[in-house]
PDB file of C-alpha atoms in Angstrom:
ATOM      1  CA  MET Q   8      85.617 113.572  81.202  1.00 70.00           C
ATOM      2  CA  ARG Q   9      84.708 117.156  80.393  1.00 73.00           C
ATOM      3  CA  GLN Q  10      81.284 116.627  81.979  1.00 74.00           C
ATOM      4  CA  MET Q  11      83.097 115.128  85.211  1.00 76.00           C
ATOM      5  CA  ALA Q  12      85.495 118.157  85.335  1.00 74.00           C
ATOM      6  CA  ALA Q  13      82.583 120.547  84.845  1.00 76.00           C
ATOM      7  CA  ASP Q  14      80.405 119.023  87.709  1.00 81.00           C
ATOM      8  CA  ARG Q  15      80.642 121.743  90.520  1.00 82.00           C
ATOM      9  CA  SER Q  16      78.727 119.357  92.882  1.00 82.00           C
ATOM     10  CA  ARG Q  17      82.000 117.213  93.124  1.00 82.00           C
ATOM     11  CA  GLU Q  18      84.992 118.254  95.555  1.00 83.00           C
ATOM     12  CA  ARG Q  19      87.157 115.560  94.300  1.00 85.00           C
ATOM     13  CA  VAL Q  20      87.533 113.262  91.326  1.00 81.00           C
ATOM     14  CA  SER Q  21      88.986 109.904  92.009  1.00 81.00           C
ATOM     15  CA  ILE Q  22      90.824 107.442  89.690  1.00 77.00           C
ATOM     16  CA  GLY Q  23      88.031 104.998  90.403  1.00 80.00           C
ATOM     17  CA  ASP Q  24      85.514 107.507  89.138  1.00 81.00           C
ATOM     18  CA  LEU Q  25      87.384 107.745  85.914  1.00 78.00           C
ATOM     19  CA  PHE Q  26      87.624 104.065  85.636  1.00 76.00           C
ATOM     20  CA  GLN Q  27      83.843 103.689  86.105  1.00 78.00           C
ATOM     21  CA  THR Q  28      82.939 106.469  83.644  1.00 78.00           C
ATOM     22  CA  MET Q  29      85.240 105.257  80.893  1.00 75.00           C
ATOM     23  CA  GLY Q  30      83.682 101.660  81.037  1.00 70.00           C
ATOM     24  CA  ASP Q  31      85.356  99.201  78.467  1.00 66.00           C
ATOM     25  CA  ARG Q  32      87.445 102.111  77.128  1.00 72.00           C
ATOM     26  CA  ALA Q  33      88.775 102.615  80.629  1.00 79.00           C
ATOM     27  CA  ILE Q  34      92.422 101.039  80.170  1.00 84.00           C
ATOM     28  CA  GLY Q  35      93.232 103.164  77.213  1.00 87.00           C
ATOM     29  CA  ALA Q  36      91.861 106.432  78.597  1.00 82.00           C
ATOM     30  CA  LEU Q  37      93.663 105.841  81.980  1.00 83.00           C
ATOM     31  CA  MET Q  38      96.921 104.915  80.146  1.00 90.00           C
ATOM     32  CA  LEU Q  39      96.507 108.241  78.139  1.00 87.00           C
ATOM     33  CA  ILE Q  40      95.792 110.252  81.265  1.00 81.00           C
ATOM     34  CA  PHE Q  41      99.017 108.961  82.943  1.00 85.00           C
ATOM     35  CA  ALA Q  42     101.221 109.019  79.971  1.00 90.00           C
ATOM     36  CA  LEU Q  43     100.489 112.167  78.125  1.00 84.00           C
ATOM     37  CA  PRO Q  44     101.449 114.591  80.812  1.00 82.00           C
ATOM     38  CA  ASN Q  45     104.946 113.137  80.863  1.00 85.00           C
ATOM     39  CA  ALA Q  46     105.277 113.924  77.013  1.00 85.00           C
ATOM     40  CA  PHE Q  47     105.989 117.411  78.046  1.00 79.00           C
ATOM     41  CA  PRO Q  48     108.872 118.480  80.540  1.00 75.00           C
ATOM     42  CA  THR Q  49     107.493 118.170  84.130  1.00 70.00           C
ATOM     43  CA  PRO Q  50     108.822 118.646  87.555  1.00 70.00           C
ATOM     44  CA  PRO Q  51     111.119 115.929  88.817  1.00 71.00           C
ATOM     45  CA  GLY Q  52     109.330 113.093  90.235  1.00 71.00           C
ATOM     46  CA  THR Q  53     106.143 113.516  88.318  1.00 73.00           C
ATOM     47  CA  SER Q  54     106.994 110.606  85.945  1.00 77.00           C
ATOM     48  CA  SER Q  55     107.549 108.189  88.891  1.00 75.00           C
ATOM     49  CA  LEU Q  56     104.171 109.113  90.289  1.00 75.00           C
ATOM     50  CA  LEU Q  57     102.281 108.893  87.062  1.00 79.00           C
ATOM     51  CA  GLY Q  58     104.383 105.920  85.863  1.00 82.00           C
ATOM     52  CA  ALA Q  59     103.477 103.470  88.731  1.00 81.00           C
ATOM     53  CA  PRO Q  60      99.743 103.142  87.728  1.00 84.00           C
ATOM     54  CA  LEU Q  61     100.918 102.827  84.192  1.00 90.00           C
ATOM     55  CA  ILE Q  62     103.019  99.716  85.067  1.00 91.00           C
ATOM     56  CA  PHE Q  63      99.774  98.252  86.669  1.00 87.00           C
ATOM     57  CA  LEU Q  64      97.652  99.034  83.658  1.00 90.00           C
ATOM     58  CA  ALA Q  65     100.162  97.747  80.993  1.00 93.00           C
ATOM     59  CA  ALA Q  66     100.733  94.542  82.803  1.00 93.00           C
ATOM     60  CA  GLN Q  67      96.901  93.840  82.569  1.00 91.00           C
ATOM     61  CA  LEU Q  68      97.014  94.758  78.949  1.00 92.00           C
ATOM     62  CA  THR Q  69      99.940  92.534  78.413  1.00 93.00           C
ATOM     63  CA  PHE Q  70      98.144  89.367  79.877  1.00 92.00           C
ATOM     64  CA  GLY Q  71      94.660  90.142  78.413  1.00 88.00           C
ATOM     65  CA  LEU Q  72      93.079  90.747  81.839  1.00 84.00           C
ATOM     66  CA  LYS Q  73      89.951  92.385  82.508  1.00 79.00           C
ATOM     67  CA  PRO Q  74      90.869  95.948  83.688  1.00 77.00           C
ATOM     68  CA  TRP Q  75      90.571  96.547  87.351  1.00 76.00           C
ATOM     69  CA  LEU Q  76      92.398  98.634  89.908  1.00 74.00           C
ATOM     70  CA  PRO Q  77      93.280  97.980  93.587  1.00 76.00           C
ATOM     71  CA  LYS Q  78      91.550 100.050  96.040  1.00 81.00           C
ATOM     72  CA  ALA Q  79      94.845 102.028  96.901  1.00 78.00           C
ATOM     73  CA  ILE Q  80      95.047 103.220  93.451  1.00 73.00           C
ATOM     74  CA  ALA Q  81      91.262 103.653  92.614  1.00 75.00           C
ATOM     75  CA  ALA Q  82      90.799 105.701  95.749  1.00 79.00           C
ATOM     76  CA  ARG Q  83      93.479 108.284  94.792  1.00 76.00           C
ATOM     77  CA  SER Q  84      91.823 111.467  94.085  1.00 75.00           C
ATOM     78  CA  MET Q  85      92.501 115.124  93.240  1.00 78.00           C
ATOM     79  CA  ARG Q  86      90.595 118.344  93.650  1.00 80.00           C
ATOM     80  CA  ARG Q  87      87.768 118.852  90.874  1.00 80.00           C
ATOM     81  CA  GLU Q  88      89.585 122.175  89.936  1.00 83.00           C
ATOM     82  CA  ASP Q  89      92.976 120.246  89.324  1.00 80.00           C
ATOM     83  CA  PHE Q  90      91.186 117.741  87.246  1.00 79.00           C
ATOM     84  CA  GLU Q  91      89.406 120.320  85.143  1.00 80.00           C
ATOM     85  CA  THR Q  92      92.838 122.066  84.419  1.00 82.00           C
ATOM     86  CA  ILE Q  93      94.284 118.603  83.288  1.00 77.00           C
ATOM     87  CA  VAL Q  94      91.248 117.924  81.110  1.00 77.00           C
ATOM     88  CA  GLY Q  95      91.710 121.346  79.608  1.00 79.00           C
ATOM     89  CA  ARG Q  96      95.379 120.682  78.577  1.00 77.00           C
ATOM     90  CA  ILE Q  97      94.709 117.314  77.274  1.00 75.00           C
ATOM     91  CA  HIS Q  98      91.546 118.205  75.569  1.00 78.00           C
ATOM     92  CA  PRO Q  99      93.206 119.546  72.447  1.00 81.00           C
ATOM     93  CA  TRP Q 100      95.192 116.238  72.068  1.00 73.00           C
ATOM     94  CA  LEU Q 101      91.910 114.219  72.532  1.00 75.00           C
ATOM     95  CA  ALA Q 102      90.129 116.357  69.988  1.00 80.00           C
ATOM     96  CA  TRP Q 103      92.938 115.909  67.445  1.00 79.00           C
ATOM     97  CA  ALA Q 104      92.954 112.111  68.052  1.00 76.00           C
ATOM     98  CA  GLU Q 105      89.294 111.756  67.623  1.00 79.00           C
ATOM     99  CA  ARG Q 106      89.603 113.480  64.261  1.00 85.00           C
ATOM    100  CA  MET Q 107      92.304 111.275  63.183  1.00 85.00           C
ATOM    101  CA  LEU Q 108      91.460 108.010  64.668  1.00 87.00           C
ATOM    102  CA  GLN Q 109      89.393 105.471  62.739  1.00 88.00           C
ATOM    103  CA  PRO Q 110      89.021 101.689  62.890  1.00 90.00           C
ATOM    104  CA  ARG Q 111      91.748 100.262  60.409  1.00 92.00           C
ATOM    105  CA  LEU Q 112      94.517  97.804  60.365  1.00 93.00           C
ATOM    106  CA  SER Q 113      92.489  95.915  63.024  1.00 90.00           C
ATOM    107  CA  ILE Q 114      95.279  93.065  63.002  1.00 93.00           C
ATOM    108  CA  PHE Q 115      97.387  95.371  65.194  1.00 93.00           C
ATOM    109  CA  VAL Q 116      94.829  96.206  67.793  1.00 91.00           C
ATOM    110  CA  GLU Q 117      93.660  92.801  68.507  1.00 91.00           C
ATOM    111  CA  PRO Q 118      95.461  89.830  70.287  1.00 91.00           C
ATOM    112  CA  PRO Q 119      98.159  88.764  70.075  1.00 92.00           C
ATOM    113  CA  ALA Q 120      99.354  92.278  68.724  1.00 93.00           C
ATOM    114  CA  GLU Q 121      97.351  93.929  71.632  1.00 93.00           C
ATOM    115  CA  TYR Q 122      99.308  91.718  74.038  1.00 95.00           C
ATOM    116  CA  LEU Q 123     102.690  92.829  72.504  1.00 96.00           C
ATOM    117  CA  ALA Q 124     101.491  96.483  72.599  1.00 96.00           C
ATOM    118  CA  GLY Q 125     100.775  96.052  76.383  1.00 95.00           C
ATOM    119  CA  PHE Q 126     104.253  94.513  76.784  1.00 96.00           C
ATOM    120  CA  CYS Q 127     106.028  97.548  75.049  1.00 96.00           C
ATOM    121  CA  CYS Q 128     103.902  99.803  77.314  1.00 96.00           C
ATOM    122  CA  LEU Q 129     104.992  97.660  80.352  1.00 95.00           C
ATOM    123  CA  VAL Q 130     108.530  98.164  79.399  1.00 94.00           C
ATOM    124  CA  LEU Q 131     108.186 101.854  78.639  1.00 94.00           C
ATOM    125  CA  ALA Q 132     106.402 102.542  81.913  1.00 93.00           C
ATOM    126  CA  ILE Q 133     109.239 101.072  83.661  1.00 91.00           C
ATOM    127  CA  VAL Q 134     111.654 103.125  81.736  1.00 89.00           C
ATOM    128  CA  LEU Q 135     109.318 106.133  82.538  1.00 88.00           C
ATOM    129  CA  VAL Q 136     109.603 105.428  86.340  1.00 86.00           C
ATOM    130  CA  LEU Q 137     113.294 105.515  86.170  1.00 83.00           C
ATOM    131  CA  PRO Q 138     115.185 108.597  86.957  1.00 76.00           C
ATOM    132  CA  VAL Q 139     116.742 109.065  83.507  1.00 72.00           C
ATOM    133  CA  PRO Q 140     117.183 112.760  82.774  1.00 67.00           C
ATOM    134  CA  LEU Q 141     114.682 113.694  80.045  1.00 67.00           C
ATOM    135  CA  GLY Q 142     114.143 109.960  79.486  1.00 75.00           C
ATOM    136  CA  ASN Q 143     110.241 110.251  80.247  1.00 85.00           C
ATOM    137  CA  ILE Q 144     109.145 112.307  77.109  1.00 89.00           C
ATOM    138  CA  LEU Q 145     109.691 109.666  74.340  1.00 92.00           C
ATOM    139  CA  PRO Q 146     108.299 106.534  76.374  1.00 93.00           C
ATOM    140  CA  ALA Q 147     105.294 108.799  77.313  1.00 93.00           C
ATOM    141  CA  ILE Q 148     104.813 109.757  73.617  1.00 94.00           C
ATOM    142  CA  ALA Q 149     104.794 105.927  72.723  1.00 96.00           C
ATOM    143  CA  ILE Q 150     102.396 104.917  75.495  1.00 96.00           C
ATOM    144  CA  SER Q 151      99.992 107.810  74.337  1.00 94.00           C
ATOM    145  CA  LEU Q 152     100.131 106.353  70.791  1.00 95.00           C
ATOM    146  CA  PHE Q 153      99.264 102.934  72.047  1.00 96.00           C
ATOM    147  CA  ALA Q 154      96.533 104.519  74.272  1.00 93.00           C
ATOM    148  CA  PHE Q 155      94.992 106.279  71.226  1.00 91.00           C
ATOM    149  CA  ALA Q 156      95.170 102.946  69.233  1.00 94.00           C
ATOM    150  CA  ILE Q 157      93.361 101.204  72.071  1.00 91.00           C
ATOM    151  CA  LEU Q 158      90.639 103.938  72.225  1.00 87.00           C
ATOM    152  CA  GLY Q 159      90.145 104.197  68.537  1.00 88.00           C
ATOM    153  CA  ARG Q 160      90.719 100.466  67.656  1.00 90.00           C
ATOM    154  CA  ASP Q 161      93.288 102.113  65.266  1.00 93.00           C
ATOM    155  CA  GLY Q 162      96.173  99.769  64.074  1.00 94.00           C
ATOM    156  CA  LEU Q 163      98.042 102.765  62.403  1.00 95.00           C
ATOM    157  CA  PHE Q 164      98.526 104.329  65.858  1.00 95.00           C
ATOM    158  CA  SER Q 165      99.734 100.886  67.196  1.00 96.00           C
ATOM    159  CA  LEU Q 166     102.242 100.712  64.273  1.00 96.00           C
ATOM    160  CA  LEU Q 167     103.411 104.313  65.266  1.00 96.00           C
ATOM    161  CA  GLY Q 168     103.506 103.084  68.960  1.00 96.00           C
ATOM    162  CA  PHE Q 169     105.867 100.250  67.955  1.00 97.00           C
ATOM    163  CA  ALA Q 170     107.968 102.429  65.969  1.00 97.00           C
ATOM    164  CA  MET Q 171     108.290 104.869  68.828  1.00 97.00           C
ATOM    165  CA  THR Q 172     108.946 102.295  71.263  1.00 96.00           C
ATOM    166  CA  ALA Q 173     112.071 101.262  69.447  1.00 96.00           C
ATOM    167  CA  VAL Q 174     113.294 104.826  69.228  1.00 95.00           C
ATOM    168  CA  SER Q 175     112.542 105.287  72.948  1.00 93.00           C
ATOM    169  CA  LEU Q 176     114.367 102.246  74.034  1.00 92.00           C
ATOM    170  CA  VAL Q 177     117.412 103.198  71.887  1.00 92.00           C
ATOM    171  CA  VAL Q 178     117.576 106.601  73.135  1.00 90.00           C
ATOM    172  CA  ALA Q 179     116.923 105.552  76.946  1.00 85.00           C
ATOM    173  CA  GLY Q 180     119.570 102.836  76.485  1.00 86.00           C
ATOM    174  CA  GLY Q 181     122.110 105.409  75.152  1.00 88.00           C
ATOM    175  CA  VAL Q 182     121.384 107.745  77.972  1.00 83.00           C
ATOM    176  CA  ILE Q 183     121.688 105.133  80.502  1.00 82.00           C
ATOM    177  CA  TYR Q 184     124.856 103.618  78.888  1.00 89.00           C
ATOM    178  CA  GLY Q 185     126.439 107.331  78.891  1.00 88.00           C
ATOM    179  CA  LEU Q 186     125.481 107.541  82.661  1.00 85.00           C
ATOM    180  CA  VAL Q 187     127.026 104.237  83.507  1.00 89.00           C
ATOM    181  CA  LYS Q 188     130.132 105.181  81.517  1.00 93.00           C
ATOM    182  CA  ALA Q 189     130.529 108.529  82.982  1.00 92.00           C
ATOM    183  CA  ALA Q 190     130.107 107.056  86.480  1.00 91.00           C
ATOM    184  CA  ILE Q 191     132.803 104.547  85.779  1.00 93.00           C
ATOM    185  CA  TYR Q 192     135.194 107.183  84.485  1.00 93.00           C
ATOM    186  CA  ILE Q 193     134.717 109.291  87.553  1.00 93.00           C
ATOM    187  CA  VAL Q 194     135.230 106.449  89.914  1.00 93.00           C
ATOM    188  CA  MET Q 195     138.405 105.412  87.948  1.00 92.00           C
ATOM    189  CA  ARG Q 196     139.692 108.829  87.824  1.00 90.00           C
ATOM    190  CA  TRP Q 197     138.905 109.379  91.786  1.00 89.00           C
ATOM    191  CA  PHE Q 198     140.638 105.957  92.769  1.00 85.00           C
ATOM    192  CA  GLY Q 199     143.385 106.005  90.121  1.00 67.00           C
TER     193      GLY Q 199
END
């Protein structure tokens, strides 16, 4: 990715370019690219924009499909300079992960556990797309952990992803429950 970001002959970098460059590691790398920015506070709407491709990728992982992207997604591109900025931001995380990742606990990164991880990512990506205040940070961290597990074939990161999924869903469920209760209370007070 750093080579692609530094290639001054390119004006734009498309998702298809990334997908092709990553080869068999593409699904994990793309999930990380779309999830990791949401692990930090971002402008409203960012999680919906980045969450949509995550739904597509997580569904493929859930059903054990060979990764592919429709032309509408693969053709999306950004300026090379913007891509270089993103790579610069996520590089420290990737460097940390490369030091930490090692093939271990392989039972948690092979089918059927891999399909379960894909299903968790699918549910989390749907939560990520929902307009829940601050509801994108924990799901994005969980998806990033699963992406690291896929990239490094590291079952420990997969286990951490499963744990973070449970925490994310409890927190998001609590926030959604609180919002619904508040809306019902306001409606009842308004008409009562």
